[in-house]
Amino acid sequence: MAVEHPIQHPVTESAGSPSGDQSRIHDIGYRGYDGPRLGRAYARRSLYSQSLRGAYGLGRSAKSKVLPMLLFAVMCVPAAIMVAVAVTTKAHELPVPYSRYAIIMQAVISLYVASQAPQSVSRDLRFKTVPLYFSRPIETADYVLAKFAALASALFVLTGGPLLVLYVGALLAKMGVAHQSEKFGQGVVSVALLSLLFAGIGLVIASITPRRGFGIAAVIAVMTISYGAVSTLQAIADAQGNSGAVPWIGLFSPVTLIDGIQSALLGGASSFPSGVGPSTGEGFVYLIVVLGVIAACYGLLLRRYKKVSL
């Protein structure tokens, strides 16, 4: 006679049981990335491109475009007026040399640096996104190089655009092509040095504080106070008959450094008191100081962001 065995039901642990396995696997559609690994170079180029576009508000809100585009227009309008006058009067020379144009417009350039250097780096510090950059295949040197190159390129566009307007206008006025091309090349060298110098100084100052407003005020203060103090000391030295000290005093301001290089080495006119610009030998000293300041700014940025990434 067969014996029936009772049906045994599996014991189900209650939801509140601490020993129950509550883990679940949900398929939410994520897939592993099996595409090409583009590496540091691609990341560096992408950061450079994004930072350069951001310096003119591209890819950002309409409000962000107003100031940089306005400053670019302010830089170009005087050049267009000079071209119109030269063409109308059939002048044989432009009213302002190429290499001197940026010196005349240095207040606009300083304002641009003050507004865009904090925008480039202060927000990353404020919102603590810098460690996110370094979680990717990108290192401190890549970040600093991309930001430095982007702001310097933006400044080169700002300062080189008016020179291109002057050059095209000079050719339309039928001025000597060879002469104008030489002077235009000297002007391009001048604004390239200015762009690297101003970008380095602006980024070092802006990288100190995560507050954009403080960064703007600090950059304006450094650019304005240094230029005002140096110009005042040069005027005092010239008034006291110590004109030999005038060029050496000019080593202590970013604006006068570029002014000294363009007047001594690039065929421009000096704005120093009594027109006493540096000699050719002193001009090479100016060039060495400018290159040294650019290198020092890059080194300070590397040191700063190594601390931030910790």
GROMACS .gro file of C-alpha atoms in nm, residues 176-287:
model
  112
  176GLY     CA    1   5.279   9.980  -5.027
  177VAL     CA    2   5.207   9.608  -4.998
  178ALA     CA    3   5.557   9.507  -4.886
  179HIS     CA    4   5.583   9.783  -4.628
  180GLN     CA    5   5.234   9.720  -4.489
  181SER     CA    6   5.291   9.346  -4.476
  182GLU     CA    7   5.611   9.394  -4.275
  183LYS     CA    8   5.443   9.631  -4.029
  184PHE     CA    9   5.141   9.403  -4.002
  185GLY     CA   10   5.369   9.109  -3.919
  186GLN     CA   11   5.538   9.314  -3.647
  187GLY     CA   12   5.198   9.402  -3.505
  188VAL     CA   13   5.095   9.035  -3.500
  189VAL     CA   14   5.409   8.946  -3.303
  190SER     CA   15   5.334   9.226  -3.058
  191VAL     CA   16   4.976   9.117  -2.989
  192ALA     CA   17   5.081   8.751  -2.967
  193LEU     CA   18   5.319   8.837  -2.682
  194LEU     CA   19   5.053   9.057  -2.523
  195SER     CA   20   4.797   8.775  -2.543
  196LEU     CA   21   5.025   8.523  -2.373
  197LEU     CA   22   5.131   8.771  -2.104
  198PHE     CA   23   4.784   8.899  -2.019
  199ALA     CA   24   4.632   8.549  -2.030
  200GLY     CA   25   4.893   8.414  -1.788
  201ILE     CA   26   4.855   8.699  -1.540
  202GLY     CA   27   4.476   8.692  -1.559
  203LEU     CA   28   4.451   8.316  -1.504
  204VAL     CA   29   4.693   8.316  -1.210
  205ILE     CA   30   4.491   8.587  -1.035
  206ALA     CA   31   4.155   8.425  -1.117
  207SER     CA   32   4.269   8.081  -1.001
  208ILE     CA   33   4.325   8.210  -0.648
  209THR     CA   34   3.957   8.265  -0.572
  210PRO     CA   35   3.644   8.068  -0.666
  211ARG     CA   36   3.440   8.390  -0.655
  212ARG     CA   37   3.410   8.535  -1.004
  213GLY     CA   38   3.341   8.886  -0.875
  214PHE     CA   39   3.656   8.889  -0.663
  215GLY     CA   40   3.854   8.760  -0.960
  216ILE     CA   41   3.727   9.038  -1.187
  217ALA     CA   42   3.810   9.306  -0.930
  218ALA     CA   43   4.155   9.160  -0.864
  219VAL     CA   44   4.251   9.145  -1.233
  220ILE     CA   45   4.134   9.502  -1.294
  221ALA     CA   46   4.323   9.621  -0.986
  222VAL     CA   47   4.650   9.454  -1.088
  223MET     CA   48   4.635   9.578  -1.447
  224THR     CA   49   4.523   9.931  -1.360
  225ILE     CA   50   4.730   9.997  -1.049
  226SER     CA   51   5.052   9.859  -1.197
  227TYR     CA   52   5.015  10.068  -1.514
  228GLY     CA   53   4.920  10.383  -1.319
  229ALA     CA   54   5.204  10.344  -1.071
  230VAL     CA   55   5.467  10.279  -1.338
  231SER     CA   56   5.347  10.567  -1.557
  232THR     CA   57   5.357  10.803  -1.257
  233LEU     CA   58   5.708  10.698  -1.159
  234GLN     CA   59   5.825  10.735  -1.519
  235ALA     CA   60   5.682  11.087  -1.535
  236ILE     CA   61   5.853  11.180  -1.208
  237ALA     CA   62   6.188  11.040  -1.325
  238ASP     CA   63   6.160  11.226  -1.656
  239ALA     CA   64   6.064  11.552  -1.483
  240GLN     CA   65   6.369  11.525  -1.257
  241GLY     CA   66   6.597  11.478  -1.556
  242ASN     CA   67   6.660  11.111  -1.487
  243SER     CA   68   6.544  10.989  -1.827
  244GLY     CA   69   6.778  10.689  -1.814
  245ALA     CA   70   6.563  10.533  -1.542
  246VAL     CA   71   6.242  10.561  -1.746
  247PRO     CA   72   6.291  10.241  -1.951
  248TRP     CA   73   6.385  10.034  -1.645
  249ILE     CA   74   6.079  10.145  -1.452
  250GLY     CA   75   5.871  10.018  -1.743
  251LEU     CA   76   5.968   9.659  -1.655
  252PHE     CA   77   5.712   9.652  -1.372
  253SER     CA   78   5.384   9.673  -1.561
  254PRO     CA   79   5.237   9.433  -1.821
  255VAL     CA   80   5.127   9.718  -2.047
  256THR     CA   81   5.459   9.901  -2.041
  257LEU     CA   82   5.645   9.573  -2.098
  258ILE     CA   83   5.464   9.523  -2.428
  259ASP     CA   84   5.501   9.893  -2.508
  260GLY     CA   85   5.875   9.869  -2.459
  261ILE     CA   86   5.906   9.562  -2.685
  262GLN     CA   87   5.699   9.709  -2.967
  263SER     CA   88   5.887  10.040  -2.961
  264ALA     CA   89   6.236   9.892  -2.928
  265LEU     CA   90   6.211   9.582  -3.146
  266LEU     CA   91   5.899   9.609  -3.364
  267GLY     CA   92   5.922   9.957  -3.511
  268GLY     CA   93   5.648  10.118  -3.302
  269ALA     CA   94   5.637  10.455  -3.127
  270SER     CA   95   5.683  10.469  -2.751
  271SER     CA   96   5.427  10.617  -2.514
  272PHE     CA   97   5.688  10.668  -2.242
  273PRO     CA   98   5.739  11.027  -2.117
  274SER     CA   99   5.913  11.246  -2.375
  275GLY     CA  100   5.908  10.948  -2.610
  276VAL     CA  101   6.207  10.799  -2.429
  277GLY     CA  102   6.159  10.432  -2.510
  278PRO     CA  103   6.406  10.152  -2.442
  279SER     CA  104   6.704  10.099  -2.668
  280THR     CA  105   6.744   9.783  -2.874
  281GLY     CA  106   6.951   9.620  -2.598
  282GLU     CA  107   6.698   9.719  -2.336
  283GLY     CA  108   6.425   9.590  -2.565
  284PHE     CA  109   6.578   9.242  -2.549
  285VAL     CA  110   6.576   9.271  -2.170
  286TYR     CA  111   6.204   9.350  -2.195
  287LEU     CA  112   6.154   9.044  -2.414
   0.00000   0.00000   0.00000
